[in-house]
Short mmCIF file of C-alpha atoms in Angstrom, two decimals:
data_model
loop_
_atom_site.label_atom_id
_atom_site.label_comp_id
_atom_site.label_asym_id
_atom_site.label_seq_id
_atom_site.Cartn_x
_atom_site.Cartn_y
_atom_site.Cartn_z
CA MET A 8 5.98 -40.05 -3.39
CA ASN A 9 4.90 -39.00 -6.34
CA VAL A 10 1.22 -40.61 -6.59
CA THR A 11 -0.67 -38.02 -5.72
CA MET A 12 -4.57 -37.67 -6.10
CA SER A 13 -4.81 -33.77 -6.28
CA TYR A 14 -4.07 -31.52 -8.72
CA ASN A 15 -3.81 -28.16 -6.43
CA ARG A 16 -0.60 -27.72 -4.40
CA SER A 17 -0.51 -27.77 -0.66
CA VAL A 18 -1.58 -24.65 1.99
CA PHE A 19 0.90 -24.83 4.59
CA ILE A 20 -0.63 -24.40 8.24
CA LEU A 21 2.42 -23.40 10.65
CA ASN A 22 1.63 -23.78 14.92
CA ASN A 23 -1.74 -22.99 15.13
CA ASP A 24 -4.34 -23.64 17.62
CA ARG A 25 -6.98 -26.81 17.46
CA HIS A 26 -9.97 -24.59 16.00
CA THR A 27 -8.31 -22.32 13.27
CA LEU A 28 -6.53 -25.83 13.03
CA ASN A 29 -9.66 -27.91 12.30
CA THR A 30 -11.63 -25.14 10.69
CA ILE A 31 -8.71 -24.61 7.70
CA SER A 32 -8.18 -28.19 7.22
CA GLU A 33 -11.19 -29.15 6.52
CA VAL A 34 -12.34 -26.22 4.21
CA CYS A 35 -9.04 -27.26 2.68
CA GLN A 36 -10.67 -31.35 1.91
CA ARG A 37 -13.26 -29.91 0.55
CA LEU A 38 -11.65 -27.90 -1.89
CA ASN A 39 -8.99 -31.44 -2.40
CA ILE A 40 -6.48 -29.57 -1.32
CA GLU A 41 -3.57 -31.39 0.99
CA THR A 42 -2.36 -29.20 4.16
CA LYS A 43 1.01 -29.64 5.49
CA THR A 44 1.06 -28.54 9.30
CA LEU A 45 4.79 -27.04 10.60
CA GLY A 46 5.35 -26.58 13.81
CA SER A 47 7.47 -23.56 13.42
CA GLY A 48 9.44 -20.52 11.40
CA ALA A 49 12.56 -22.34 10.89
CA GLN A 50 11.03 -25.77 9.85
CA LEU A 51 8.36 -23.59 7.55
CA LEU A 52 11.22 -22.12 5.67
CA ALA A 53 12.94 -24.85 5.63
CA GLU A 54 9.73 -26.43 4.12
CA LEU A 55 9.56 -23.77 1.51
CA ASP A 56 13.24 -25.18 0.19
CA HIS A 57 11.77 -27.62 -1.30
CA GLU A 58 8.53 -26.49 -2.25
CA ALA A 59 5.80 -23.77 -3.43
CA PRO A 60 2.48 -23.78 -1.49
CA LEU A 61 0.20 -22.02 -2.63
CA CYS A 62 -0.29 -20.18 1.22
CA ILE A 63 0.23 -20.14 4.47
CA PHE A 64 -1.79 -19.86 6.76
CA SER A 65 0.56 -18.58 10.13
CA THR A 66 -0.47 -18.07 13.80
CA SER A 67 0.21 -13.88 14.35
CA LYS A 68 2.65 -15.73 17.68
CA LEU A 69 5.27 -18.24 16.66
CA ALA A 70 7.82 -19.63 19.21
CA ASP A 71 10.94 -19.24 17.45
CA MET A 72 10.75 -15.85 15.81
CA ASP A 73 7.79 -12.88 15.22
CA SER A 74 5.50 -12.68 12.99
CA THR A 75 6.95 -10.09 11.07
CA ALA A 76 10.61 -12.11 10.66
CA LEU A 77 8.69 -14.98 9.05
CA LEU A 78 6.92 -12.18 6.77
CA GLN A 79 10.21 -10.66 6.01
CA HIS A 80 12.05 -14.41 5.70
CA ILE A 81 9.64 -15.65 3.28
CA GLN A 82 9.20 -12.66 0.71
CA GLN A 83 13.38 -12.83 0.76
CA LEU A 84 12.73 -17.03 -0.66
CA ASN A 85 9.18 -15.97 -2.60
CA ASP A 86 7.61 -12.78 -3.13
CA GLU A 87 4.53 -13.79 -4.17
CA LEU A 88 3.74 -16.53 -2.18
CA PRO A 89 0.20 -15.36 0.16
CA VAL A 90 0.45 -15.30 4.00
CA LEU A 91 -2.32 -15.85 5.43
CA MET A 92 -2.34 -14.16 9.90
CA VAL A 93 -4.82 -15.90 12.21
CA GLY A 94 -4.40 -13.84 15.24
CA GLN A 95 -5.90 -12.44 18.43
CA SER A 96 -9.19 -9.98 18.62
CA GLY A 97 -6.92 -6.94 20.25
CA GLU A 98 -4.18 -6.85 17.89
CA VAL A 99 -3.94 -4.32 15.83
CA HIS A 100 -0.82 -3.34 15.90
CA CYS A 101 0.34 -6.73 15.68
CA ALA A 102 -2.60 -6.97 11.78
CA VAL A 103 -1.07 -3.90 11.03
CA ASN A 104 2.30 -4.12 10.73
CA ALA A 105 1.65 -7.85 9.40
CA ILE A 106 0.12 -5.63 6.15
CA LYS A 107 1.65 -3.48 5.83
CA GLN A 108 4.94 -6.03 5.96
CA GLY A 109 2.14 -7.76 2.43
CA ALA A 110 0.55 -10.63 5.16
CA LEU A 111 -3.02 -11.23 2.30
CA ASP A 112 -5.31 -10.82 4.78
CA PHE A 113 -5.28 -11.01 9.14
CA PHE A 114 -8.08 -13.20 10.82
CA THR A 115 -9.14 -13.14 14.13
CA GLN A 116 -10.05 -16.21 16.07
CA PRO A 117 -12.23 -18.38 15.83
CA ILE A 118 -11.81 -17.70 12.18
CA ASN A 119 -15.06 -17.90 9.74
CA SER A 120 -14.81 -21.40 7.68
CA ARG A 121 -16.54 -19.07 4.44
CA ARG A 122 -14.10 -16.68 4.36
CA ILE A 123 -11.76 -19.09 4.01
CA GLN A 124 -13.02 -21.20 1.63
CA VAL A 125 -13.18 -17.45 -0.23
CA ILE A 126 -9.84 -16.89 -0.04
CA LEU A 127 -8.96 -20.40 -0.62
CA GLN A 128 -11.23 -20.74 -3.74
CA THR A 129 -9.88 -17.26 -5.49
CA LEU A 130 -6.04 -18.36 -4.47
CA LEU A 131 -6.49 -21.61 -6.44
CA ALA A 132 -8.34 -20.00 -9.49
CA LYS A 133 -5.53 -17.48 -9.63
CA ASP A 134 -3.09 -20.19 -9.42
CA HIS A 135 -5.28 -22.45 -12.25
CA GLU A 136 -5.05 -20.11 -14.57
CA GLN A 137 -1.09 -19.06 -14.40
CA MET B 179 1.07 28.84 -1.29
CA GLN B 180 4.19 25.49 -1.84
CA GLU B 181 5.02 27.28 1.29
CA GLN B 182 1.88 26.88 3.63
CA GLU B 183 2.17 25.48 7.08
CA PRO B 184 1.15 21.82 7.97
CA THR B 185 -2.15 21.42 9.01
CA VAL B 186 -3.26 18.29 11.66
CA PHE B 187 -6.62 18.08 10.88
CA ILE B 188 -8.56 16.01 13.57
CA ILE B 189 -11.86 13.79 13.13
CA ASP B 190 -13.22 12.41 16.59
CA ASP B 191 -16.97 12.61 17.23
CA ASP B 192 -15.78 12.00 20.71
CA GLU B 193 -16.13 16.22 22.17
CA ALA B 194 -13.26 15.66 25.04
CA VAL B 195 -10.65 13.82 22.81
CA ARG B 196 -11.09 16.09 19.94
CA ASP B 197 -10.04 19.04 22.79
CA SER B 198 -7.03 16.81 24.64
CA LEU B 199 -5.33 16.42 20.64
CA LYS B 200 -5.70 19.44 19.99
CA LEU B 201 -4.24 21.02 23.21
CA LEU B 202 -1.98 18.58 22.80
CA MET B 203 -1.16 19.46 19.25
CA GLN B 204 -0.71 23.38 20.01
CA SER B 205 1.48 22.64 23.23
CA VAL B 206 3.75 21.72 20.72
CA GLY B 207 3.07 24.52 18.08
CA GLN B 208 1.53 22.49 15.36
CA ARG B 209 -1.87 23.79 13.67
CA VAL B 210 -4.70 21.93 14.25
CA GLU B 211 -8.03 22.19 12.72
CA VAL B 212 -10.49 19.93 14.60
CA PHE B 213 -14.02 18.18 13.15
CA ALA B 214 -16.93 16.58 14.85
CA SER B 215 -17.94 14.61 12.32
CA PRO B 216 -16.51 13.27 7.93
CA ALA B 217 -19.78 16.13 7.37
CA GLU B 218 -17.21 18.70 8.70
CA PHE B 219 -13.96 18.23 7.22
CA LEU B 220 -15.71 17.20 4.02
CA ALA B 221 -17.68 21.09 3.86
CA SER B 222 -14.25 22.18 4.58
CA TYR B 223 -11.19 20.33 2.99
CA ASP B 224 -9.10 22.07 0.58
CA GLU B 225 -6.56 20.29 -1.34
CA ASN B 226 -3.97 22.20 -1.58
CA ARG B 227 -3.39 22.77 2.20
CA PRO B 228 -0.45 19.98 3.48
CA GLY B 229 -1.16 18.23 6.36
CA CYS B 230 -2.09 15.43 7.73
CA ILE B 231 -5.27 13.29 8.76
CA ILE B 232 -6.45 12.00 12.88
CA LEU B 233 -9.42 10.22 12.06
CA ASP B 234 -11.49 7.86 14.51
CA ILE B 235 -12.38 4.57 12.97
CA ARG B 236 -15.09 4.56 15.07
CA MET B 237 -18.22 6.72 14.69
CA PRO B 238 -21.93 7.37 14.44
CA GLY B 239 -23.12 8.34 10.91
CA MET B 240 -19.90 8.35 8.27
CA SER B 241 -16.95 6.34 9.82
CA GLY B 242 -13.53 6.83 9.54
CA LEU B 243 -13.28 3.73 6.90
CA GLU B 244 -16.12 5.47 4.69
CA LEU B 245 -14.46 9.28 4.74
CA GLN B 246 -11.22 7.59 4.23
CA SER B 247 -12.72 5.19 1.14
CA LYS B 248 -14.50 8.87 -0.04
CA LEU B 249 -10.54 10.88 -0.22
CA ASN B 250 -9.61 8.02 -2.10
CA GLU B 251 -12.09 8.46 -4.35
CA MET B 252 -11.38 13.12 -4.34
CA HIS B 253 -6.94 11.69 -5.00
CA CYS B 254 -6.55 12.73 -1.44
CA ILE B 255 -2.54 12.50 -0.87
CA LEU B 256 -3.62 13.59 2.53
CA PRO B 257 -2.03 10.64 5.35
CA ILE B 258 -4.26 9.55 7.83
CA ILE B 259 -3.18 7.96 10.90
CA PHE B 260 -6.35 5.62 12.62
CA ILE B 261 -7.73 6.24 15.83
CA THR B 262 -8.53 2.82 16.81
CA GLY B 263 -10.14 1.14 20.05
CA HIS B 264 -8.99 -2.85 20.81
CA GLY B 265 -10.91 -5.28 18.95
CA ASP B 266 -10.64 -2.99 16.28
CA VAL B 267 -8.66 -5.47 13.80
CA GLN B 268 -10.31 -6.29 10.95
CA MET B 269 -11.45 -2.24 9.69
CA ALA B 270 -7.72 -1.22 11.07
CA VAL B 271 -6.76 -4.48 8.55
CA GLN B 272 -9.11 -2.71 6.04
CA ALA B 273 -7.75 0.95 6.79
CA ILE B 274 -4.13 0.07 6.51
CA LYS B 275 -5.46 -2.04 2.51
CA ASP B 276 -6.87 0.43 1.52
CA GLY B 277 -3.61 3.06 2.22
CA ALA B 278 -3.82 4.44 5.72
CA MET B 279 -0.31 5.05 6.84
CA ASN B 280 -0.25 3.92 10.61
CA PHE B 281 -2.95 3.62 13.46
CA ILE B 282 -2.59 3.99 16.70
CA GLN B 283 -4.54 2.51 19.39
CA LYS B 284 -6.54 3.37 22.77
CA PRO B 285 -5.75 4.20 25.13
CA PHE B 286 -1.39 5.88 23.95
CA ARG B 287 0.74 8.05 24.79
CA ASP B 288 1.56 11.82 23.51
CA GLN B 289 4.06 11.24 22.13
CA GLU B 290 3.61 8.01 20.27
CA LEU B 291 0.72 10.15 18.30
CA LEU B 292 3.38 13.50 18.16
CA ASP B 293 6.21 10.67 16.00
CA LEU B 294 3.48 9.27 13.68
CA ILE B 295 2.46 12.76 13.56
CA ASN B 296 5.78 13.64 12.05
CA ASP B 297 6.26 11.17 9.96
CA GLY B 298 2.44 11.68 8.16
CA LEU B 299 4.09 15.15 7.84
CA LYS B 300 6.83 14.23 5.94
CA LEU B 301 5.04 11.31 3.74
CA ASP B 302 2.86 14.32 2.86
CA SER B 303 5.36 16.84 1.75
CA GLU B 304 7.62 14.58 0.08
CA GLN B 305 4.16 13.14 -1.86
CA ARG B 306 3.38 16.97 -2.62
CA LYS B 307 6.60 17.21 -3.80
CA GLU B 308 6.94 14.75 -6.05
CA LEU B 309 2.93 15.69 -7.52
CA LEU B 310 4.64 19.38 -8.53
CA GLU B 311 7.92 17.83 -10.23
CA HIS B 312 5.12 14.89 -12.11
CA LYS B 313 2.69 18.29 -13.12
CA GLU B 314 6.20 20.09 -14.25
CA ILE B 315 6.93 17.45 -16.17
CA LEU B 316 3.55 16.80 -17.76
CA LYS B 317 3.87 20.17 -18.85
CA ARG B 318 7.27 20.16 -20.55
CA LEU B 319 5.92 16.76 -22.16
CA ALA B 320 2.75 18.45 -23.34
CA THR B 321 5.02 21.39 -25.69
CA LEU B 322 6.63 18.50 -27.88
CA THR B 323 5.33 18.42 -31.23
CA GLU B 324 4.12 14.95 -32.54
CA ARG B 325 7.78 13.83 -34.09
CA GLU B 326 9.12 15.47 -31.13
CA ARG B 327 7.31 12.69 -28.44
CA GLU B 328 7.32 9.50 -31.11
CA VAL B 329 11.13 10.29 -31.22
CA LEU B 330 11.48 10.39 -27.04
CA LYS B 331 9.25 7.47 -27.14
CA HIS B 332 12.39 5.58 -29.20
CA VAL B 333 14.94 7.18 -26.91
CA VAL B 334 13.61 6.07 -24.04
CA GLU B 335 13.25 2.56 -25.43
CA GLY B 336 17.28 3.16 -25.41
CA LYS B 337 17.38 2.92 -29.01
CA ALA B 338 20.90 4.59 -30.86
CA ASN B 339 19.59 7.22 -33.32
CA LYS B 340 20.41 5.23 -36.21
CA VAL B 341 17.89 2.60 -35.51
CA ILE B 342 14.89 5.00 -34.62
CA ALA B 343 16.01 6.67 -38.08
CA ALA B 344 15.39 3.61 -40.22
CA ASP B 345 12.47 2.80 -37.90
CA ILE B 346 10.16 6.19 -38.24
CA ASN B 347 11.98 6.42 -42.35
CA LEU B 348 14.04 9.60 -41.23
CA SER B 349 17.14 10.74 -41.51
CA GLN B 350 20.16 10.07 -39.16
CA ARG B 351 20.53 13.93 -38.66
CA THR B 352 16.92 14.56 -37.95
CA VAL B 353 16.27 12.77 -35.66
CA GLU B 354 19.80 14.27 -33.98
CA ILE B 355 17.53 17.71 -33.72
CA HIS B 356 14.58 16.56 -32.90
CA ARG B 357 16.06 14.61 -29.91
CA SER B 358 18.33 17.56 -29.26
CA ARG B 359 15.01 19.94 -29.47
CA VAL B 360 14.03 17.24 -26.60
CA MET B 361 16.29 17.41 -24.10
CA GLU B 362 16.03 21.40 -24.75
CA LYS B 363 12.44 21.42 -23.76
CA MET B 364 12.34 18.62 -20.89
CA GLY B 365 14.88 21.13 -19.32
CA THR B 366 17.90 18.18 -18.77
CA LYS B 367 20.91 17.86 -20.75
CA SER B 368 20.90 14.17 -19.27
CA LEU B 369 19.11 11.32 -21.58
CA ALA B 370 19.32 9.43 -17.71
CA HIS B 371 17.68 12.24 -15.79
CA LEU B 372 14.89 12.48 -19.37
CA VAL B 373 14.43 8.97 -18.99
CA ARG B 374 13.91 9.20 -15.25
CA GLN B 375 11.84 12.01 -16.40
CA VAL B 376 9.46 9.59 -18.72
CA MET B 377 9.21 7.04 -15.80
CA GLN B 378 7.57 9.53 -13.37
CA VAL B 379 4.74 9.53 -15.28
CA LYS B 380 4.69 6.61 -16.95
CA ASP B 381 1.14 5.64 -15.16
CA GLN B 382 -0.18 9.49 -16.14
CA VAL B 383 1.24 9.51 -19.63
CA GLU B 384 1.39 7.66 -22.82
CA LEU B 385 4.36 8.68 -25.08
#
């Protein structure tokens, strides 16, 4: 499986609703980034053992663990991995905790594709620098 | 001056909120001052007064976030607890990224706020203590001669006297003398403590 057209690292998307998923996928396609969709926190953590993605877009409400725990696990594996949370507009508490826990940002649904694009471009530029 | 009693500074444009929070603070014997606007608070701001800030995130005129960035520019160390409404996620995220200690979402229970204030006052007192220590270290560093600073720099890098002597072209005996003067002036007898002192202020001074 080493035939890949893209030089970019892929983006992991965790458990998001269809609109969020489509928006992120579209932006990634434009930027020539592959995406990998994961169904649960456990699956994501297992995947991180094999691959270091460019970043992770995760829903704030996971079925198998709470988002704070997820962030902690991710940080233990790789504390420089950017995590972007997607949640509801009422989740002030959750958003603040996520940022304190080291998430790069917290978006409310519906997410704005321009903001996603700006973030991804910034991350790509940083990644290529290194 | 250091023993000043901490004050909770409440900034909210809603008079009813100000009154009820003031009452709450007074009911637990907490010193409190209320302000109807960021401008009013800035007019009486004194960096030497300890405490913490309770700040409404949405206000006409200068918003809570704008006051926060202004206070950041002024190197204000008072911890800020924001009061936010439902749906203020983006603002709350911004506030935390800019260093707010915490936030509380309306409607909240009194005890919730009191707990946060306790954390805020504790943080403030720790930060002030640290700041005072830094000032003391900087003061001591300023008394070193140029040679002593140079020796200190090498000592902190973990070099032995013999190596330092060779590096800066002095006799080992002279380095030893400088080194003991440095320890004396920095008010310490242990190398570990000396290194820790320098590390504490490494962002503020270059050896």
